[in-house]
N, CA, C and O of each residue as an XYZ file, in Angstrom:
624
protein
N      20.202   -174.064    -21.024
C      20.539   -172.666    -20.870
C      19.285   -171.811    -21.042
O      18.486   -172.031    -21.953
N      19.134   -170.863    -20.176
C      17.948   -170.012    -20.185
C      18.092   -168.895    -21.214
O      19.124   -168.227    -21.273
N      17.050   -168.696    -22.023
C      17.056   -167.635    -23.034
C      16.776   -166.293    -22.363
O      15.989   -166.217    -21.419
N      17.432   -165.221    -22.860
C      17.144   -163.896    -22.300
C      15.720   -163.474    -22.612
O      15.195   -163.763    -23.687
N      15.115   -162.804    -21.682
C      13.740   -162.341    -21.828
C      13.740   -160.981    -22.517
O      14.182   -159.995    -21.927
N      13.242   -160.909    -23.782
C      13.263   -159.622    -24.490
C      12.392   -158.564    -23.832
O      12.668   -157.371    -23.963
N      11.344   -158.979    -23.125
C      10.491   -157.983    -22.488
C      11.178   -157.329    -21.302
O      10.782   -156.242    -20.882
N      12.206   -157.977    -20.753
C      12.960   -157.398    -19.641
C      13.663   -156.114    -20.084
O      13.701   -155.133    -19.341
N      14.223   -156.126    -21.305
C      14.885   -154.927    -21.818
C      13.890   -153.783    -21.962
O      14.223   -152.627    -21.701
N      12.678   -154.104    -22.373
C      11.670   -153.072    -22.585
C      11.277   -152.414    -21.265
O      10.817   -151.272    -21.262
N      11.451   -153.122    -20.136
C      11.056   -152.574    -18.845
C      12.111   -151.669    -18.234
O      11.807   -150.899    -17.322
N      13.335   -151.743    -18.712
C      14.369   -150.883    -18.139
C      14.339   -149.540    -18.850
O      14.214   -149.468    -20.072
N      14.454   -148.492    -18.074
C      14.434   -147.168    -18.682
C      15.869   -146.704    -18.913
O      16.782   -147.098    -18.187
N      16.061   -145.862    -19.931
C      17.408   -145.375    -20.219
C      17.907   -144.461    -19.102
O      17.120   -143.837    -18.391
N      19.209   -144.398    -18.967
C      19.812   -143.528    -17.965
C      20.319   -142.251    -18.631
O      20.441   -142.171    -19.853
N      20.607   -141.269    -17.805
C      21.188   -140.028    -18.322
C      22.500   -140.343    -19.035
O      22.783   -139.808    -20.107
N      23.293   -141.217    -18.425
C      24.587   -141.575    -19.017
C      24.406   -142.219    -20.392
O      25.164   -141.924    -21.316
N      23.411   -143.094    -20.536
C      23.216   -143.754    -21.835
C      22.764   -142.755    -22.900
O      23.180   -142.849    -24.055
N      21.919   -141.805    -22.519
C      21.462   -140.797    -23.475
C      22.623   -139.898    -23.887
O      22.791   -139.603    -25.070
N      23.422   -139.464    -22.917
C      24.560   -138.603    -23.242
C      25.603   -139.338    -24.077
O      26.226   -138.750    -24.962
N      25.789   -140.617    -23.795
C      26.759   -141.408    -24.563
C      26.337   -141.508    -26.026
O      27.169   -141.401    -26.927
N      25.040   -141.715    -26.258
C      24.524   -141.809    -27.621
C      24.745   -140.501    -28.371
O      24.993   -140.512    -29.577
N      24.659   -139.381    -27.672
C      24.783   -138.062    -28.292
C      26.209   -137.521    -28.277
O      26.421   -136.344    -28.565
N      27.176   -138.351    -27.948
C      28.514   -137.842    -27.652
C      29.395   -137.502    -28.850
O      30.548   -137.116    -28.656
N      28.911   -137.628    -30.052
C      29.747   -137.189    -31.175
C      28.932   -136.380    -32.181
O      27.708   -136.495    -32.251
N      29.632   -135.572    -32.948
C      28.993   -134.635    -33.885
C      28.102   -135.335    -34.904
O      27.016   -134.850    -35.223
N      28.560   -136.472    -35.412
C      27.792   -137.156    -36.460
C      26.483   -137.708    -35.907
O      25.460   -137.699    -36.592
N      26.520   -138.186    -34.674
C      25.293   -138.656    -34.030
C      24.322   -137.493    -33.852
O      23.119   -137.648    -34.066
N      24.838   -136.337    -33.464
C      23.977   -135.160    -33.301
C      23.341   -134.749    -34.624
O      22.173   -134.363    -34.662
N      24.106   -134.832    -35.701
C      23.572   -134.480    -37.022
C      22.430   -135.420    -37.392
O      21.379   -134.979    -37.857
N      22.643   -136.714    -37.183
C      21.605   -137.700    -37.507
C      20.369   -137.470    -36.649
O      19.249   -137.451    -37.160
N      20.570   -137.296    -35.353
C      19.443   -137.100    -34.440
C      18.674   -135.828    -34.791
O      17.444   -135.846    -34.851
N      19.382   -134.733    -35.022
C      18.720   -133.469    -35.403
C      17.895   -133.650    -36.670
O      16.775   -133.147    -36.763
N      18.438   -134.359    -37.635
C      17.727   -134.586    -38.896
C      16.437   -135.370    -38.659
O      15.401   -135.063    -39.250
N      16.503   -136.378    -37.797
C      15.313   -137.185    -37.494
C      14.250   -136.321    -36.825
O      13.077   -136.380    -37.194
N      14.654   -135.524    -35.850
C      13.688   -134.701    -35.116
C      13.105   -133.612    -36.012
O      11.893   -133.397    -36.019
N      13.947   -132.937    -36.754
C      13.480   -131.834    -37.596
C      12.551   -132.330    -38.697
O      11.531   -131.705    -38.986
N      12.909   -133.458    -39.311
C      12.077   -133.954    -40.408
C      10.811   -134.628    -39.904
O       9.832   -134.728    -40.643
N      10.814   -135.098    -38.645
C       9.614   -135.709    -38.065
C       9.067   -136.830    -38.910
O       9.805   -137.736    -39.295
N       7.784   -136.783    -39.205
C       7.137   -137.823    -40.009
C       7.425   -137.683    -41.494
O       7.125   -138.591    -42.269
N       7.992   -136.581    -41.895
C       8.218   -136.331    -43.309
C       9.658   -136.631    -43.687
O      10.399   -135.739    -44.100
N      10.053   -137.901    -43.542
C      11.431   -138.326    -43.804
C      11.679   -138.582    -45.294
O      12.491   -139.443    -45.630
N      11.012   -137.867    -46.185
C      11.262   -138.076    -47.604
C      12.713   -137.728    -47.929
O      13.360   -138.415    -48.720
N      13.204   -136.693    -47.335
C      14.604   -136.282    -47.510
C      15.306   -136.620    -46.208
O      15.108   -135.961    -45.188
N      16.123   -137.650    -46.259
C      16.818   -138.087    -45.059
C      18.312   -138.079    -45.328
O      18.749   -138.426    -46.426
N      19.089   -137.691    -44.346
C      20.531   -137.600    -44.510
C      21.114   -138.995    -44.759
O      20.756   -139.958    -44.082
N      22.002   -139.085    -45.722
C      22.621   -140.378    -46.029
C      23.956   -140.487    -45.298
O      24.573   -139.477    -44.961
N      24.394   -141.717    -45.058
C      25.684   -141.905    -44.377
C      26.846   -141.230    -45.111
O      27.772   -140.723    -44.477
N      26.799   -141.225    -46.415
C      27.887   -140.632    -47.198
C      27.988   -139.122    -46.978
O      29.085   -138.564    -47.015
N      26.856   -138.462    -46.752
C      26.847   -137.015    -46.557
C      27.623   -136.589    -45.316
O      28.119   -135.465    -45.249
N      27.730   -137.475    -44.342
C      28.441   -137.131    -43.105
C      29.663   -138.033    -42.891
O      30.136   -138.196    -41.766
N      30.160   -138.609    -43.976
C      31.361   -139.442    -43.946
C      31.286   -140.593    -42.947
O      32.195   -140.792    -42.141
N      30.198   -141.340    -43.012
C      30.036   -142.522    -42.168
C      29.816   -143.742    -43.046
O      29.186   -143.666    -44.100
N      30.347   -144.861    -42.591
C      30.030   -146.103    -43.282
C      28.590   -146.462    -42.939
O      28.037   -145.973    -41.954
N      28.003   -147.299    -43.739
C      26.628   -147.719    -43.506
C      26.513   -148.408    -42.143
O      25.521   -148.236    -41.434
N      27.526   -149.181    -41.788
C      27.522   -149.901    -40.512
C      27.522   -148.920    -39.325
O      26.755   -149.093    -38.378
N      28.377   -147.901    -39.379
C      28.450   -146.916    -38.297
C      27.164   -146.094    -38.215
O      26.704   -145.747    -37.127
N      26.598   -145.793    -39.367
C      25.344   -145.039    -39.434
C      24.227   -145.815    -38.749
O      23.511   -145.272    -37.907
N      24.082   -147.079    -39.111
C      23.018   -147.906    -38.538
C      23.286   -148.236    -37.073
O      22.348   -148.449    -36.305
N      24.543   -148.279    -36.684
C      24.875   -148.468    -35.274
C      24.338   -147.284    -34.454
O      23.780   -147.472    -33.373
N      24.512   -146.081    -34.974
C      24.006   -144.902    -34.268
C      22.478   -144.906    -34.193
O      21.899   -144.584    -33.155
N      21.833   -145.273    -35.301
C      20.369   -145.374    -35.280
C      19.918   -146.405    -34.247
O      18.958   -146.178    -33.510
N      20.611   -147.526    -34.201
C      20.292   -148.567    -33.222
C      20.478   -148.052    -31.800
O      19.689   -148.372    -30.912
N      21.512   -147.263    -31.589
C      21.755   -146.687    -30.261
C      20.640   -145.731    -29.861
O      20.220   -145.719    -28.704
N      20.156   -144.930    -30.808
C      19.039   -144.031    -30.530
C      17.784   -144.826    -30.158
O      17.046   -144.456    -29.245
N      17.560   -145.924    -30.884
C      16.407   -146.779    -30.600
C      16.510   -147.373    -29.200
O      15.539   -147.348    -28.444
N      17.676   -147.906    -28.849
C      17.883   -148.518    -27.533
C      17.758   -147.500    -26.403
O      17.279   -147.828    -25.317
N      18.187   -146.274    -26.656
C      18.103   -145.222    -25.638
C      16.688   -144.649    -25.526
O      16.409   -143.843    -24.638
N      15.797   -145.071    -26.429
C      14.421   -144.597    -26.366
C      14.215   -143.211    -26.945
O      13.216   -142.557    -26.646
N      15.156   -142.748    -27.779
C      15.060   -141.401    -28.343
C      14.289   -141.352    -29.652
O      13.700   -140.326    -29.993
N      14.291   -142.464    -30.387
C      13.555   -142.546    -31.645
C      12.821   -143.881    -31.691
O      13.090   -144.781    -30.895
N      11.896   -143.991    -32.629
C      11.209   -145.258    -32.882
C      10.913   -145.339    -34.366
O      10.946   -144.339    -35.083
N      10.625   -146.547    -34.806
C      10.219   -146.736    -36.206
C       8.708   -146.728    -36.266
O       8.029   -147.419    -35.507
N       8.201   -145.934    -37.182
C       6.752   -145.858    -37.381
C       6.494   -145.832    -38.879
O       6.912   -144.911    -39.579
N       5.801   -146.852    -39.357
C       5.498   -146.973    -40.790
C       6.768   -146.884    -41.630
O       6.793   -146.230    -42.672
N       7.820   -147.552    -41.159
C       9.071   -147.628    -41.912
C       9.951   -146.400    -41.822
O      10.970   -146.321    -42.508
N       9.579   -145.441    -40.990
C      10.373   -144.219    -40.855
C      10.779   -144.033    -39.401
O      10.092   -144.487    -38.486
N      11.899   -143.362    -39.204
C      12.357   -143.043    -37.857
C      11.750   -141.721    -37.422
O      11.839   -140.716    -38.128
N      11.136   -141.739    -36.255
C      10.553   -140.519    -35.700
C      10.989   -140.385    -34.245
O      11.278   -141.389    -33.593
N      11.040   -139.174    -33.735
C      11.445   -139.008    -32.328
C      10.325   -139.457    -31.379
O       9.140   -139.293    -31.669
N      10.729   -140.020    -30.255
C       9.783   -140.328    -29.192
C       9.565   -139.050    -28.382
O      10.212   -138.034    -28.635
N       8.671   -139.100    -27.429
C       8.481   -137.937    -26.563
C       9.768   -137.632    -25.804
O      10.144   -136.470    -25.651
N      10.444   -138.684    -25.329
C      11.739   -138.477    -24.676
C      12.721   -137.835    -25.643
O      13.466   -136.932    -25.263
N      12.729   -138.292    -26.886
C      13.613   -137.729    -27.896
C      13.358   -136.254    -28.139
O      14.295   -135.482    -28.339
N      12.086   -135.859    -28.122
C      11.747   -134.447    -28.307
C      12.242   -133.596    -27.141
O      12.710   -132.474    -27.333
N      12.134   -134.144    -25.931
C      12.612   -133.416    -24.755
C      14.132   -133.288    -24.796
O      14.683   -132.228    -24.499
N      14.805   -134.379    -25.166
C      16.269   -134.339    -25.281
C      16.673   -133.336    -26.351
O      17.624   -132.578    -26.160
N      15.966   -133.324    -27.469
C      16.254   -132.367    -28.539
C      16.097   -130.933    -28.031
O      16.947   -130.083    -28.293
N      15.019   -130.670    -27.311
C      14.786   -129.325    -26.770
C      15.918   -128.937    -25.813
O      16.374   -127.793    -25.817
N      16.363   -129.881    -25.006
C      17.481   -129.621    -24.095
C      18.761   -129.327    -24.868
O      19.544   -128.459    -24.481
N      18.968   -130.051    -25.955
C      20.140   -129.797    -26.797
C      20.084   -128.393    -27.408
O      21.114   -127.737    -27.555
N      18.891   -127.941    -27.759
C      18.749   -126.599    -28.327
C      19.057   -125.536    -27.274
O      19.643   -124.502    -27.594
N      18.670   -125.779    -26.028
C      18.999   -124.840    -24.955
C      20.510   -124.793    -24.752
O      21.082   -123.719    -24.565
N      21.151   -125.954    -24.789
C      22.614   -126.005    -24.653
C      23.267   -125.246    -25.800
O      24.212   -124.484    -25.593
N      22.758   -125.458    -27.013
C      23.317   -124.757    -28.174
C      23.160   -123.241    -28.032
O      24.076   -122.484    -28.352
N      22.006   -122.809    -27.554
C      21.774   -121.375    -27.340
C      22.713   -120.830    -26.266
O      23.256   -119.734    -26.403
N      22.900   -121.603    -25.200
C      23.808   -121.174    -24.131
C      25.242   -121.070    -24.655
O      25.968   -120.144    -24.297
N      25.643   -122.005    -25.491
C      26.995   -121.956    -26.053
C      27.185   -120.751    -26.956
O      28.289   -120.217    -27.062
N      26.111   -120.321    -27.607
C      26.232   -119.130    -28.459
C      26.383   -117.858    -27.616
O      26.805   -116.820    -28.126
N      26.042   -117.942    -26.337
C      26.197   -116.822    -25.413
C      27.329   -117.079    -24.411
O      27.365   -116.474    -23.340
N      28.231   -117.962    -24.761
C      29.270   -118.411    -23.832
C      30.023   -117.251    -23.175
O      30.163   -117.222    -21.952
N      30.499   -116.313    -23.959
C      31.329   -115.238    -23.403
C      30.532   -114.307    -22.496
O      31.063   -113.787    -21.515
N      29.277   -114.101    -22.819
C      28.436   -113.272    -21.957
C      28.178   -113.991    -20.627
O      28.205   -113.372    -19.563
N      27.931   -115.295    -20.701
C      27.717   -116.081    -19.479
C      28.982   -116.106    -18.628
O      28.922   -116.025    -17.401
N      30.105   -116.218    -19.284
C      31.381   -116.216    -18.565
C      31.601   -114.867    -17.868
O      32.088   -114.817    -16.739
N      31.239   -113.786    -18.548
C      31.374   -112.446    -17.946
C      30.479   -112.312    -16.719
O      30.905   -111.773    -15.697
N      29.245   -112.799    -16.811
C      28.336   -112.747    -15.665
C      28.898   -113.568    -14.503
O      28.849   -113.138    -13.351
N      29.431   -114.750    -14.816
C      30.070   -115.576    -13.777
C      31.188   -114.816    -13.080
O      31.282   -114.814    -11.853
N      32.030   -114.172    -13.873
C      33.168   -113.444    -13.315
C      32.692   -112.305    -12.405
O      33.234   -112.099    -11.319
N      31.693   -111.587    -12.853
C      31.180   -110.465    -12.060
C      30.534   -110.974    -10.777
O      30.741   -110.396     -9.709
N      29.753   -112.054    -10.869
C      29.091   -112.601     -9.685
C      30.087   -113.103     -8.641
O      29.843   -112.998     -7.439
N      31.209   -113.650     -9.109
C      32.189   -114.204     -8.175
C      33.276   -113.199     -7.792
O      34.207   -113.529     -7.057
N      33.149   -111.980     -8.292
C      34.125   -110.957     -7.934
C      33.883   -110.511     -6.499
O      32.986   -111.026     -5.832
N      34.647   -109.591     -6.036
C      34.541   -109.140     -4.645
C      33.370   -108.202     -4.399
O      33.100   -107.831     -3.257
N      32.681   -107.820     -5.452
C      31.540   -106.925     -5.288
C      30.358   -107.706     -4.726
O      30.086   -108.827     -5.155
N      29.668   -107.117     -3.778
C      28.450   -107.725     -3.257
C      27.282   -107.242     -4.100
O      26.830   -106.105     -3.966
N      26.800   -108.119     -4.969
C      25.699   -107.747     -5.851
C      24.370   -108.166     -5.234
O      24.247   -109.247     -4.658
N      23.401   -107.308     -5.364
C      22.052   -107.654     -4.920
C      21.385   -108.470     -6.022
O      21.890   -108.553     -7.142
N      20.270   -109.056     -5.696
C      19.493   -109.808     -6.684
C      19.079   -108.896     -7.831
O      19.064   -109.309     -8.990
N      18.744   -107.660     -7.500
C      18.361   -106.695     -8.539
C      19.519   -106.404     -9.483
O      19.319   -106.288    -10.692
N      20.740   -106.283     -8.937
C      21.920   -106.045     -9.765
C      22.158   -107.209    -10.727
O      22.435   -107.005    -11.909
N      22.047   -108.417    -10.208
C      22.252   -109.609    -11.042
C      21.182   -109.666    -12.129
O      21.484   -109.970    -13.283
N      19.949   -109.377    -11.769
C      18.857   -109.379    -12.744
C      19.096   -108.341    -13.835
O      18.909   -108.630    -15.017
N      19.506   -107.142    -13.448
C      19.798   -106.097    -14.440
C      20.943   -106.523    -15.361
O      20.892   -106.300    -16.570
N      21.951   -107.124    -14.793
C      23.100   -107.588    -15.569
C      22.669   -108.641    -16.586
O      23.042   -108.572    -17.757
N      21.893   -109.605    -16.138
C      21.407   -110.664    -17.042
C      20.538   -110.061    -18.134
O      20.691   -110.405    -19.306
N      19.633   -109.171    -17.767
C      18.763   -108.539    -18.769
C      19.548   -107.719    -19.786
O      19.178   -107.660    -20.959
N      20.625   -107.092    -19.342
C      21.430   -106.261    -20.245
C      22.258   -107.104    -21.217
O      22.457   -106.714    -22.368
N      22.737   -108.252    -20.756
C      23.644   -109.044    -21.589
C      22.984   -110.166    -22.374
O      23.443   -110.515    -23.462
N      21.927   -110.726    -21.843
C      21.312   -111.901    -22.469
C      19.970   -111.511    -23.074
O      19.097   -110.971    -22.395
N      19.824   -111.797    -24.368
C      18.576   -111.462    -25.056
C      17.703   -112.687    -25.325
O      16.633   -112.558    -25.919
N      18.135   -113.854    -24.906
C      17.402   -115.085    -25.137
C      16.563   -115.431    -23.900
O      17.102   -115.606    -22.807
N      15.251   -115.526    -24.079
C      14.354   -115.732    -22.938
C      14.533   -117.094    -22.276
O      14.384   -117.209    -21.059
N      14.852   -118.129    -23.058
C      15.025   -119.460    -22.466
C      16.220   -119.473    -21.525
O      16.163   -120.055    -20.442
N      17.298   -118.829    -21.945
C      18.493   -118.779    -21.106
C      18.229   -117.887    -19.895
O      18.631   -118.212    -18.778
N      17.554   -116.767    -20.122
C      17.203   -115.872    -19.004
C      16.392   -116.611    -17.948
O      16.630   -116.458    -16.750
N      15.432   -117.413    -18.401
C      14.596   -118.166    -17.454
C      15.444   -119.076    -16.573
O      15.245   -119.133    -15.360
N      16.381   -119.779    -17.176
C      17.252   -120.678    -16.415
C      18.094   -119.876    -15.427
O      18.215   -120.250    -14.260
N      18.672   -118.778    -15.894
C      19.526   -117.962    -15.027
C      18.732   -117.336    -13.888
O      19.214   -117.265    -12.758
N      17.522   -116.884    -14.182
C      16.699   -116.252    -13.147
C      16.276   -117.268    -12.091
O      16.227   -116.944    -10.905
N      15.967   -118.503    -12.517
C      15.615   -119.550    -11.554
C      16.779   -119.798    -10.611
O      16.596   -119.918     -9.399
N      17.975   -119.874    -11.174
C      19.154   -120.121    -10.353
C      19.448   -118.934     -9.451
O      19.868   -119.117     -8.308
N      19.236   -117.728     -9.940
C      19.461   -116.537     -9.121
C      18.454   -116.493     -7.984
O      18.799   -116.113     -6.865
N      17.200   -116.881     -8.260
C      16.176   -116.926     -7.215
C      16.543   -117.932     -6.125
O      16.384   -117.652     -4.937
N      17.032   -119.101     -6.531
C      17.435   -120.135     -5.573
C      18.587   -119.624     -4.717
O      18.589   -119.811     -3.500
N      19.560   -118.984     -5.346
C      20.705   -118.447     -4.603
C      20.252   -117.381     -3.610
O      20.768   -117.308     -2.495
N      19.296   -116.562     -4.011
C      18.779   -115.502     -3.136
C      18.060   -116.114     -1.934
O      18.250   -115.660     -0.806
N      17.242   -117.130     -2.160
C      16.512   -117.797     -1.082
C      17.506   -118.465     -0.117
O      17.340   -118.391      1.101
N      18.538   -119.118     -0.672
C      19.549   -119.764      0.171
C      20.290   -118.734      1.026
O      20.552   -118.968      2.205
N      20.626   -117.588      0.415
C      21.330   -116.541      1.159
C      20.457   -116.007      2.290
O      20.952   -115.755      3.389
N      19.165   -115.832      2.029
C      18.255   -115.349      3.065
C      18.116   -116.370      4.188
O      18.076   -115.995      5.359
N      18.041   -117.656      3.848
C      17.886   -118.682      4.883
C      19.156   -118.794      5.722
O      19.073   -119.067      6.919
N      20.337   -118.586      5.117
C      21.589   -118.602      5.881
C      21.632   -117.411      6.827
O      22.151   -117.529      7.937
N      21.101   -116.270      6.415
C      21.112   -115.070      7.250
C      20.201   -115.249      8.461
O      20.476   -114.711      9.534
N      19.121   -116.002      8.288
C      18.178   -116.225      9.378
C      18.805   -117.123     10.442
O      18.650   -116.883     11.640
N      19.514   -118.158      9.994
C      20.095   -119.113     10.948
C      21.453   -118.652     11.302
O      22.138   -119.300     12.093
């Protein structure tokens, strides 16, 4: 019987689905946030008991983060990888967007209403309702794309 090649696993890159699956519960998010925030200074690390997890479930989540390429062990401590830092930053953008949920929903409703809004109107609306620059940047990029698409449809 042929033994599995451990280096083969190292050559496969994680998928979006695997990363999202690892992050799919609150306790995993708490552990991951703690690892990223504490960085190399893991002197104070969250214990499984603090988040009502058995030691087995806690270590299973850590193992999942390792397999997904989000964290690594360095000098006996868990630290985020570059991919882990990017995923963390994306999670922070999602968290910020969720804190503005009702404002975003209002903008959606206005944009899809029967009023024909110009790009300037949408920009003014976003500037008036959203005070977070990261979210504004995302919304403005999407508004720019929609404007370019509308212009190209008008040409053809």
